[in-house]
Tab-separated table of C-alpha atoms and ligand atoms in Angstrom:
chain	number	residue	atom	x	y	z
A	1140	UNK	CA	0.000	0.000	0.000
A	1141	UNK	CA	1.335	3.415	-0.963
A	1142	UNK	CA	2.271	5.687	1.964
A	1143	UNK	CA	-0.189	8.496	2.586
A	1144	UNK	CA	0.944	12.015	1.682
A	1145	UNK	CA	1.318	14.245	4.724
A	1146	UNK	CA	-0.340	17.640	4.613
A	1147	UNK	CA	0.046	20.350	7.225
A	1148	UNK	CA	-2.443	23.230	7.397
A	1149	UNK	CA	-1.379	26.400	9.260
A	1150	UNK	CA	-4.163	28.980	9.671
A	1151	UNK	CA	-5.516	30.985	12.603
A	1152	UNK	CA	-9.111	30.601	11.398
A	1153	UNK	CA	-10.605	27.454	12.901
A	1154	UNK	CA	-13.250	27.323	10.164
A	1155	UNK	CA	-10.616	27.167	7.408
A	1156	UNK	CA	-8.748	24.349	9.170
A	1157	UNK	CA	-11.977	22.405	9.669
A	1158	UNK	CA	-13.256	22.814	6.132
A	1159	UNK	CA	-9.891	21.907	4.544
A	1160	UNK	CA	-9.598	18.827	6.785
A	1161	UNK	CA	-13.082	17.789	5.719
A	1162	UNK	CA	-12.333	18.264	2.019
A	1163	UNK	CA	-9.297	16.005	2.326
A	1164	UNK	CA	-11.036	13.401	4.506
A	1165	UNK	CA	-11.247	9.976	2.918
A	1166	UNK	CA	-8.393	10.760	0.492
A	1167	UNK	CA	-4.912	9.192	0.617
A	1168	UNK	CA	-3.725	11.853	3.054
A	1169	UNK	CA	-2.602	12.280	6.618
A	1170	UNK	CA	-3.576	15.747	7.776
A	1171	UNK	CA	-2.235	17.815	10.665
A	1172	UNK	CA	-3.325	21.336	11.630
A	1173	UNK	CA	-1.846	24.259	13.538
A	1174	UNK	CA	-3.515	27.540	14.418
A	1175	UNK	CA	-0.361	29.666	14.559
A	1176	UNK	CA	3.162	29.826	13.136
A	1177	UNK	CA	4.974	28.548	16.234
A	1178	UNK	CA	2.809	25.414	16.507
A	1179	UNK	CA	3.084	24.978	12.728
A	1180	UNK	CA	6.883	25.052	12.758
A	1181	UNK	CA	6.953	22.517	15.611
A	1182	UNK	CA	4.743	20.229	13.535
A	1183	UNK	CA	6.998	20.620	10.487
A	1184	UNK	CA	9.716	18.952	12.574
A	1185	UNK	CA	7.552	16.292	14.207
A	1186	UNK	CA	5.149	15.458	11.389
A	1187	UNK	CA	7.564	15.988	8.449
A	1188	UNK	CA	4.918	16.996	5.915
A	1189	UNK	CA	5.121	16.731	2.133
A	1190	UNK	CA	2.954	19.802	1.660
A	1191	UNK	CA	2.288	22.836	3.865
A	1192	UNK	CA	-0.580	25.296	3.413
A	1193	UNK	CA	0.228	28.577	5.193
A	1194	UNK	CA	-2.062	31.486	5.867
A	1195	UNK	CA	-0.184	34.732	5.264
A	1196	UNK	CA	-1.934	36.820	7.907
A	1197	UNK	CA	-1.726	35.282	11.360
A	1198	UNK	CA	-1.078	36.694	14.802
A	1199	UNK	CA	2.463	36.035	16.060
A	1200	UNK	CA	4.919	34.802	13.428
A	1201	UNK	CA	3.753	35.935	9.999
A	1202	UNK	CA	3.071	33.483	7.174
A	1203	UNK	CA	6.075	34.852	5.265
A	1204	UNK	CA	8.407	34.141	8.197
A	1205	UNK	CA	6.935	30.659	8.649
A	1206	UNK	CA	7.615	29.959	4.979
A	1207	UNK	CA	11.204	31.119	5.226
A	1208	UNK	CA	11.794	28.897	8.263
A	1209	UNK	CA	10.128	25.868	6.670
A	1210	UNK	CA	12.296	26.382	3.590
A	1211	UNK	CA	15.466	26.416	5.699
A	1212	UNK	CA	14.360	23.333	7.642
A	1213	UNK	CA	13.630	21.317	4.501
A	1214	UNK	CA	13.753	22.969	1.070
A	1215	UNK	CA	12.016	19.976	-0.531
A	1216	UNK	CA	8.720	20.618	1.312
A	1217	UNK	CA	6.179	22.164	-1.062
A	1218	UNK	CA	4.423	25.262	0.315
A	1219	UNK	CA	1.189	26.878	-0.771
A	1220	UNK	CA	0.032	30.226	0.534
A	1221	UNK	CA	-3.615	30.755	1.509
A	1222	UNK	CA	-4.735	34.308	2.018
A	1223	UNK	CA	-7.712	36.593	2.154
A	1224	UNK	CA	-5.877	39.619	0.829
A	1225	UNK	CA	-4.610	38.269	-2.443
A	1226	UNK	CA	-2.644	40.878	-4.342
A	1227	UNK	CA	-0.141	40.407	-7.134
A	1228	UNK	CA	2.666	41.805	-5.000
A	1229	UNK	CA	1.979	39.485	-2.040
A	1230	UNK	CA	1.836	36.544	-4.467
A	1231	UNK	CA	5.187	37.551	-5.944
A	1232	UNK	CA	6.613	37.952	-2.435
A	1233	UNK	CA	5.358	34.509	-1.457
A	1234	UNK	CA	6.892	32.938	-4.568
A	1235	UNK	CA	10.198	34.653	-3.813
A	1236	UNK	CA	10.197	33.079	-0.363
A	1237	UNK	CA	9.757	29.626	-1.827
A	1238	UNK	CA	5.980	29.178	-2.211
A	1239	UNK	CA	4.990	26.862	-5.027
A	1240	UNK	CA	1.474	28.310	-5.453
A	1241	UNK	CA	-1.086	30.725	-4.115
A	1242	UNK	CA	-4.716	30.082	-3.064
A	1243	UNK	CA	-6.945	33.148	-2.481
A	1244	UNK	CA	-9.794	32.920	0.029
A	1245	UNK	CA	-12.585	32.069	-0.409
A	1246	UNK	CA	-11.926	28.901	-2.392
A	1247	UNK	CA	-14.164	26.040	-3.435
A	1248	UNK	CA	-13.530	22.428	-2.327
A	1249	UNK	CA	-12.704	21.618	-5.944
A	1250	UNK	CA	-10.084	24.390	-6.117
A	1251	UNK	CA	-8.532	23.164	-2.877
A	1252	UNK	CA	-8.484	19.536	-4.056
A	1253	UNK	CA	-6.913	20.521	-7.371
A	1254	UNK	CA	-4.146	22.600	-5.842
A	1255	UNK	CA	-3.452	19.792	-3.337
A	1256	UNK	CA	-3.027	17.232	-6.146
A	1257	UNK	CA	-0.838	19.551	-8.193
A	1258	UNK	CA	1.378	20.423	-5.217
A	1259	UNK	CA	1.801	16.768	-4.207
A	1260	UNK	CA	2.738	15.970	-7.807
A	1261	UNK	CA	5.384	18.700	-7.544
A	1262	UNK	CA	6.670	17.187	-4.274
A	1263	UNK	CA	6.926	13.795	-5.990
A	1264	UNK	CA	8.962	15.329	-8.811
A	1265	UNK	CA	11.285	17.098	-6.368
A	1266	UNK	CA	11.931	13.848	-4.475
A	1267	UNK	CA	12.436	11.895	-7.711
A	1268	UNK	CA	14.982	14.445	-8.946
A	1269	UNK	CA	16.906	14.154	-5.673
A	1270	UNK	CA	16.820	10.352	-5.864
A	1271	UNK	CA	18.057	10.433	-9.468
A	1272	UNK	CA	20.895	12.769	-8.546
A	1273	UNK	CA	21.916	10.458	-5.720
A	1274	UNK	CA	21.747	7.468	-8.025
A	1275	UNK	CA	23.912	9.253	-10.595
A	1276	UNK	CA	26.445	10.090	-7.902
A	1277	UNK	CA	26.500	6.442	-6.755
A	1278	UNK	CA	26.982	5.232	-10.322
A	1279	UNK	CA	29.809	7.700	-10.806
A	1280	UNK	CA	31.518	6.471	-7.653
A	1281	UNK	CA	30.915	2.866	-8.642
A	1282	UNK	CA	32.326	3.445	-12.123
A	1283	UNK	CA	35.354	5.251	-10.677
A	1284	UNK	CA	35.890	2.309	-8.336
A	1285	UNK	CA	35.738	-0.212	-11.185
A	1286	UNK	CA	38.027	1.832	-13.393
A	1287	UNK	CA	40.640	2.301	-10.724
A	1288	UNK	CA	40.490	-1.129	-9.073
A	1289	UNK	CA	39.486	-3.518	-11.826
A	1290	UNK	CA	41.327	-1.828	-14.680
A	1291	UNK	CA	44.104	0.365	-13.443
A	1292	UNK	CA	45.410	-1.840	-10.648
A	1293	UNK	CA	45.863	-5.011	-12.781
A	1294	UNK	CA	47.391	-2.983	-15.612
A	1295	UNK	CA	49.866	-1.417	-13.213
A	1296	UNK	CA	50.757	-4.930	-12.013
A	1297	UNK	CA	51.359	-6.034	-15.630
A	1298	UNK	CA	53.502	-2.965	-16.177
A	1299	UNK	CA	55.519	-3.827	-13.074
A	1300	UNK	CA	56.050	-7.398	-14.322
A	1301	UNK	CA	57.215	-6.115	-17.696
A	1302	UNK	CA	59.777	-3.868	-16.000
A	1303	UNK	CA	61.010	-6.863	-13.962
A	1304	UNK	CA	61.117	-9.110	-17.039
A	1305	UNK	CA	63.060	-6.528	-18.981
A	1306	UNK	CA	65.559	-6.205	-16.154
A	1307	UNK	CA	66.020	-9.977	-15.710
A	1308	UNK	CA	66.331	-10.744	-19.417
A	1309	UNK	CA	68.200	-7.616	-20.460
A	1310	UNK	CA	71.338	-9.542	-21.451
A	1311	UNK	CA	69.647	-12.413	-23.230
A	1312	UNK	CA	67.008	-10.636	-25.331
A	1313	UNK	CA	67.522	-10.163	-29.046
A	1314	UNK	CA	67.005	-6.708	-30.583
A	1315	UNK	CA	63.624	-7.689	-32.018
A	1316	UNK	CA	62.490	-9.134	-28.662
A	1317	UNK	CA	63.539	-5.918	-26.943
A	1318	UNK	CA	61.551	-3.971	-29.486
A	1319	UNK	CA	58.411	-6.058	-28.846
A	1320	UNK	CA	58.809	-5.611	-25.102
A	1321	UNK	CA	59.250	-1.878	-25.568
A	1322	UNK	CA	56.056	-1.688	-27.659
A	1323	UNK	CA	54.136	-3.595	-24.988
A	1324	UNK	CA	55.417	-1.166	-22.340
A	1325	UNK	CA	54.375	1.862	-24.404
A	1326	UNK	CA	50.878	0.472	-25.004
A	1327	UNK	CA	50.387	-0.239	-21.330
A	1328	UNK	CA	51.725	3.157	-20.375
A	1329	UNK	CA	49.233	4.769	-22.818
A	1330	UNK	CA	46.374	2.756	-21.334
A	1331	UNK	CA	47.271	3.784	-17.792
A	1332	UNK	CA	47.409	7.437	-18.901
A	1333	UNK	CA	43.993	7.052	-20.531
A	1334	UNK	CA	42.536	5.525	-17.375
A	1335	UNK	CA	43.970	8.393	-15.313
A	1336	UNK	CA	42.273	10.821	-17.702
A	1337	UNK	CA	38.962	8.963	-17.332
A	1338	UNK	CA	39.237	9.226	-13.607
A	1339	UNK	CA	39.778	12.973	-13.969
A	1340	UNK	CA	36.797	13.353	-16.318
A	1341	UNK	CA	34.456	11.685	-13.873
A	1342	UNK	CA	35.727	14.239	-11.361
A	1343	UNK	CA	36.924	11.855	-8.735
A	1344	UNK	CA	39.554	14.307	-7.602
A	1345	UNK	CA	38.046	17.535	-8.854
A	1346	UNK	CA	35.269	17.493	-6.274
A	1347	UNK	CA	37.895	17.453	-3.559
A	1348	UNK	CA	39.913	20.236	-5.150
A	1349	UNK	CA	38.312	23.076	-3.241
A	1350	UNK	CA	39.362	21.676	0.124
A	1351	UNK	CA	43.007	22.472	-0.660
A	1352	UNK	CA	42.619	25.908	-2.272
A	1353	UNK	CA	45.395	28.409	-1.531
A	1354	UNK	CA	46.750	31.618	-3.052
A	1355	UNK	CA	48.185	30.814	-6.472
A	1356	UNK	CA	50.392	32.784	-8.854
A	1357	UNK	CA	49.030	32.364	-12.378
A	1358	UNK	CA	52.438	33.369	-13.739
A	1359	UNK	CA	54.136	30.484	-11.861
A	1360	UNK	CA	51.590	27.927	-13.028
A	1361	UNK	CA	51.887	29.045	-16.654
A	1362	UNK	CA	55.699	28.875	-16.364
A	1363	UNK	CA	55.457	25.320	-15.001
A	1364	UNK	CA	53.192	24.350	-17.876
A	1365	UNK	CA	55.602	25.901	-20.389
A	1366	UNK	CA	58.572	24.048	-18.839
A	1367	UNK	CA	56.594	20.848	-19.142
A	1368	UNK	CA	55.890	21.493	-22.829
A	1369	UNK	CA	59.270	22.945	-23.837
A	1370	UNK	CA	60.611	19.821	-25.540
A	1371	UNK	CA	57.350	19.278	-27.407
A	1372	UNK	CA	57.460	22.846	-28.776
A	1373	UNK	CA	61.143	22.550	-29.693
A	1374	UNK	CA	60.460	19.321	-31.569
A	1375	UNK	CA	57.885	21.148	-33.704
A	1376	UNK	CA	60.042	24.259	-33.954
A	1377	UNK	CA	57.228	26.292	-32.405
A	1378	UNK	CA	57.995	29.596	-30.730
A	1379	UNK	CA	55.929	30.429	-27.645
A	1380	UNK	CA	55.781	34.147	-26.932
A	1381	UNK	CA	54.531	35.125	-23.471
A	1382	UNK	CA	53.205	38.438	-22.263
A	1383	UNK	CA	52.395	38.140	-18.569
A	1384	UNK	CA	51.879	41.152	-16.314
A	1385	UNK	CA	54.608	41.288	-13.630
A	1386	UNK	CA	52.284	42.385	-10.858
A	1387	UNK	CA	49.513	39.973	-11.732
A	1388	UNK	CA	47.087	39.476	-8.832
A	1389	UNK	CA	47.086	35.970	-7.312
A	1390	UNK	CA	44.042	33.743	-7.710
A	1391	UNK	CA	42.600	31.259	-5.251
A	1392	UNK	CA	42.953	27.667	-6.275
A	1393	UNK	CA	44.919	24.481	-6.639
A	1394	UNK	CA	48.260	24.982	-8.378
A	1395	UNK	CA	48.705	21.428	-9.666
A	1396	UNK	CA	45.285	21.372	-11.312
A	1397	UNK	CA	45.616	24.825	-12.814
A	1398	UNK	CA	48.966	23.981	-14.379
A	1399	UNK	CA	47.405	20.721	-15.641
A	1400	UNK	CA	44.711	22.813	-17.371
A	1401	UNK	CA	47.352	25.125	-18.878
A	1402	UNK	CA	49.360	22.110	-20.075
A	1403	UNK	CA	46.230	20.790	-21.813
A	1404	UNK	CA	45.336	24.090	-23.481
A	1405	UNK	CA	48.863	25.175	-24.469
A	1406	UNK	CA	49.646	21.527	-25.377
A	1407	UNK	CA	46.677	21.590	-27.775
A	1408	UNK	CA	47.935	24.844	-29.289
A	1409	UNK	CA	51.264	23.110	-30.016
A	1410	UNK	CA	49.623	19.876	-31.151
A	1411	UNK	CA	47.214	21.543	-33.577
A	1412	UNK	CA	49.739	24.087	-34.953
A	1413	UNK	CA	51.960	23.604	-37.970
A	1414	UNK	CA	55.701	23.155	-37.531
A	1415	UNK	CA	57.565	26.449	-37.346
A	1416	UNK	CA	54.577	28.542	-36.218
A	1417	UNK	CA	54.033	30.828	-33.215
A	1418	UNK	CA	51.835	30.698	-30.120
A	1419	UNK	CA	51.093	33.723	-27.937
A	1420	UNK	CA	50.275	33.306	-24.236
A	1421	UNK	CA	48.953	36.442	-22.611
A	1422	UNK	CA	47.888	37.072	-18.999
A	1423	UNK	CA	46.482	40.321	-17.604
A	1424	UNK	CA	44.019	41.650	-15.079
A	1425	UNK	CA	40.544	42.731	-16.058
A	1426	UNK	CA	38.280	44.019	-13.290
A	1427	UNK	CA	37.880	41.276	-10.724
A	1428	UNK	CA	39.452	38.615	-12.969
A	1429	UNK	CA	42.813	37.442	-14.179
A	1430	UNK	CA	42.420	36.741	-17.890
A	1431	UNK	CA	44.697	34.325	-19.716
A	1432	UNK	CA	44.577	33.874	-23.482
A	1433	UNK	CA	46.341	31.248	-25.593
A	1434	UNK	CA	46.383	32.044	-29.274
A	1435	UNK	CA	47.662	29.890	-32.118
A	1436	UNK	CA	47.703	30.019	-35.920
A	1437	UNK	CA	47.031	26.309	-36.304
A	1438	UNK	CA	44.435	24.207	-38.084
A	1439	UNK	CA	41.490	25.893	-36.353
A	1440	UNK	CA	38.133	24.320	-35.494
A	1441	UNK	CA	35.065	24.170	-37.744
A	1442	UNK	CA	31.843	25.906	-36.727
A	1443	UNK	CA	30.068	22.588	-36.293
A	1444	UNK	CA	32.778	21.146	-34.033
A	1445	UNK	CA	33.180	24.271	-31.939
A	1446	UNK	CA	30.176	23.799	-29.575
A	1447	UNK	CA	31.316	20.268	-28.676
A	1448	UNK	CA	35.047	20.472	-28.051
A	1449	UNK	CA	34.651	20.746	-24.259
A	1450	UNK	CA	32.562	17.538	-24.179
A	1451	UNK	CA	34.379	14.452	-22.911
A	1452	UNK	CA	35.789	12.188	-25.677
A	1453	UNK	CA	34.859	14.631	-28.487
A	1454	UNK	CA	37.430	15.320	-31.200
A	1455	UNK	CA	37.103	17.857	-34.001
A	1456	UNK	CA	37.621	16.781	-37.626
A	1457	UNK	CA	40.528	19.148	-38.292
A	1458	UNK	CA	42.135	18.044	-35.020
A	1459	UNK	CA	41.791	14.349	-35.834
A	1460	UNK	CA	43.408	14.871	-39.202
A	1461	UNK	CA	46.351	16.590	-37.527
A	1462	UNK	CA	47.217	14.457	-34.480
A	1463	UNK	CA	46.113	11.637	-32.202
A	1464	UNK	CA	44.295	12.232	-28.917
A	1465	UNK	CA	41.489	11.032	-26.677
A	1466	UNK	CA	39.268	14.128	-26.620
A	1467	UNK	CA	39.642	14.467	-22.849
A	1468	UNK	CA	42.059	17.370	-22.229
A	1469	UNK	CA	39.560	20.192	-22.667
A	1470	UNK	CA	36.773	18.446	-20.732
A	1471	UNK	CA	39.104	18.071	-17.747
A	1472	UNK	CA	40.428	21.630	-18.138
A	1473	UNK	CA	36.938	23.089	-18.128
A	1474	UNK	CA	36.024	21.136	-14.995
A	1475	UNK	CA	39.176	22.381	-13.268
A	1476	UNK	CA	38.548	25.995	-14.296
A	1477	UNK	CA	34.886	25.891	-13.294
A	1478	UNK	CA	35.845	24.380	-9.922
A	1479	UNK	CA	37.859	27.619	-9.533
A	1480	UNK	CA	34.697	29.672	-10.318
A	1481	UNK	CA	36.327	30.625	-13.592
A	1482	UNK	CA	35.337	30.231	-17.223
A	1483	UNK	CA	36.898	29.150	-20.499
A	1484	UNK	CA	35.762	30.191	-23.977
A	1485	UNK	CA	37.087	29.545	-27.453
A	1486	UNK	CA	37.134	31.477	-30.714
A	1487	UNK	CA	38.371	29.779	-33.835
A	1488	UNK	CA	38.427	29.942	-37.588
A	1489	UNK	CA	39.093	26.863	-39.640
A	1490	UNK	CA	42.525	27.012	-41.273
A	1491	UNK	CA	43.420	30.263	-39.497
A	1492	UNK	CA	43.838	29.520	-35.798
A	1493	UNK	CA	42.302	29.339	-32.367
A	1494	UNK	CA	42.237	31.446	-29.208
A	1495	UNK	CA	41.228	30.084	-25.807
A	1496	UNK	CA	40.422	32.638	-23.090
A	1497	UNK	CA	40.428	31.607	-19.436
A	1498	UNK	CA	39.052	33.844	-16.681
A	1499	UNK	CA	39.887	33.209	-13.035
A	1500	UNK	CA	38.579	35.376	-10.188
A	1501	UNK	CA	41.298	37.330	-8.406
A	1502	UNK	CA	42.085	36.278	-4.860
A	1503	UNK	CA	40.570	38.650	-2.317
A	1504	UNK	CA	40.561	38.922	1.486
A	1505	UNK	CA	36.811	38.949	1.562
A	1506	UNK	CA	35.185	35.611	2.379
B	553	ATP	N1	44.252	24.792	-30.298
B	553	ATP	C1	43.431	23.994	-31.015
B	553	ATP	N2	43.396	24.101	-32.362
B	553	ATP	C2	42.574	23.314	-33.076
B	553	ATP	N3	41.752	22.384	-32.560
B	553	ATP	C3	41.759	22.238	-31.223
B	553	ATP	C4	42.578	23.030	-30.387
B	553	ATP	N4	42.363	22.680	-29.117
B	553	ATP	C5	41.432	21.699	-29.159
B	553	ATP	N5	41.072	21.430	-30.426
B	553	ATP	C6	40.023	20.473	-30.868
B	553	ATP	O1	39.265	20.116	-29.736
B	553	ATP	C7	39.271	18.696	-29.557
B	553	ATP	C8	39.213	18.369	-28.099
B	553	ATP	O2	40.434	18.728	-27.465
B	553	ATP	P1	40.963	17.907	-26.242
B	553	ATP	O3	42.223	18.543	-25.748
B	553	ATP	O4	39.842	17.733	-25.302
B	553	ATP	O5	41.268	16.461	-26.836
B	553	ATP	P2	42.466	15.940	-27.717
B	553	ATP	O6	43.537	16.969	-27.851
B	553	ATP	O7	41.845	15.422	-28.962
B	553	ATP	O8	42.988	14.697	-26.886
B	553	ATP	P3	43.678	14.677	-25.421
B	553	ATP	O9	42.692	14.041	-24.551
B	553	ATP	O10	44.883	13.844	-25.636
B	553	ATP	O11	43.973	16.094	-25.045
B	553	ATP	C9	40.518	18.232	-30.269
B	553	ATP	O12	40.390	16.900	-30.695
B	553	ATP	C10	40.608	19.199	-31.430
B	553	ATP	O13	39.764	18.778	-32.473
B	554	MG	MG1	44.275	17.836	-25.987
């Protein structure tokens, strides 16, 4: 048998409480009543209603204040305002304070029944959405667990065995055997890197990022990223020109993650640029933000690919034709930047080049 929906009526007029209780009698409801705000709020805790009808004008705590308190106690409870002085502005006020609907007095039993059904339907939807979100979170955790324990751990063990085998047989292996072993090691190393990227995409670590936020110098993180990419740029004979303000304001964040994002974005600029070209990395302050732009004259991105490049595992056509990749770098970078309350946007023209612009809020003393 389905559980009965719990409805709480808060009104100082005895006649309203009685008539509403009668209208609901015999339906699949459990009804509780209170004749003032204080008693009503106590019942919200004890009775844990799905739906609360509140009269706006009551002696003692006003209906508006009751609504605000109910909303803080449990924001999933659906609230409907009943009032004798229905005006547009009081309706708007009630909605602002979290009311789902508005019922002007006098109302017919049919009107009351209808609004009750609609509000309980709303409550059901709210609870279903919460349950779905929880389920999604559980699936994400479960998937992360499988990826890291069932895939990554055994692969790391295989990698370890290959290292040991290579060491033990180093003197006896022929050149072609060494080559095969080397290829196996590279493939496994690639797979482990891919798994690590997956784990980043499903935000296993990113959710915890904020706990370790400190003051970060954008200039330092960009420098680290450039050091990391130096060899790659040299190999493609690409010049990276930087223009970074000396007195750039710090930002609040996680240095390792931010430099990971810069490595991804500047790494893309190198990857999708032609040999011998130039990349410009610029960082300056703009209002309350530090703004970093990375501009290249590479293959560019088509208009139809552009809206999707931050999606996980998406690769643009021009990019695919130019180099290999997994389509993960930008998805991870965006998650990192958004975890810093920042933003990343892209402008690009096919065959001409691409500019990524990252905005990070400046660090401030204010909480
Ligand atoms: N600077 C750029 N110039 C041209 N295309 C780019 C640029 N940066 C990104 N792209 C396009 O966006 C796609 C997604 O980029 P992303 O970095 O997420 O993945 P990837 O580079 O393909 O692989 P990886 O996961 O190894 O980084 C790329 O495949 C490419 O098509
Ligand atoms: Mg990339």
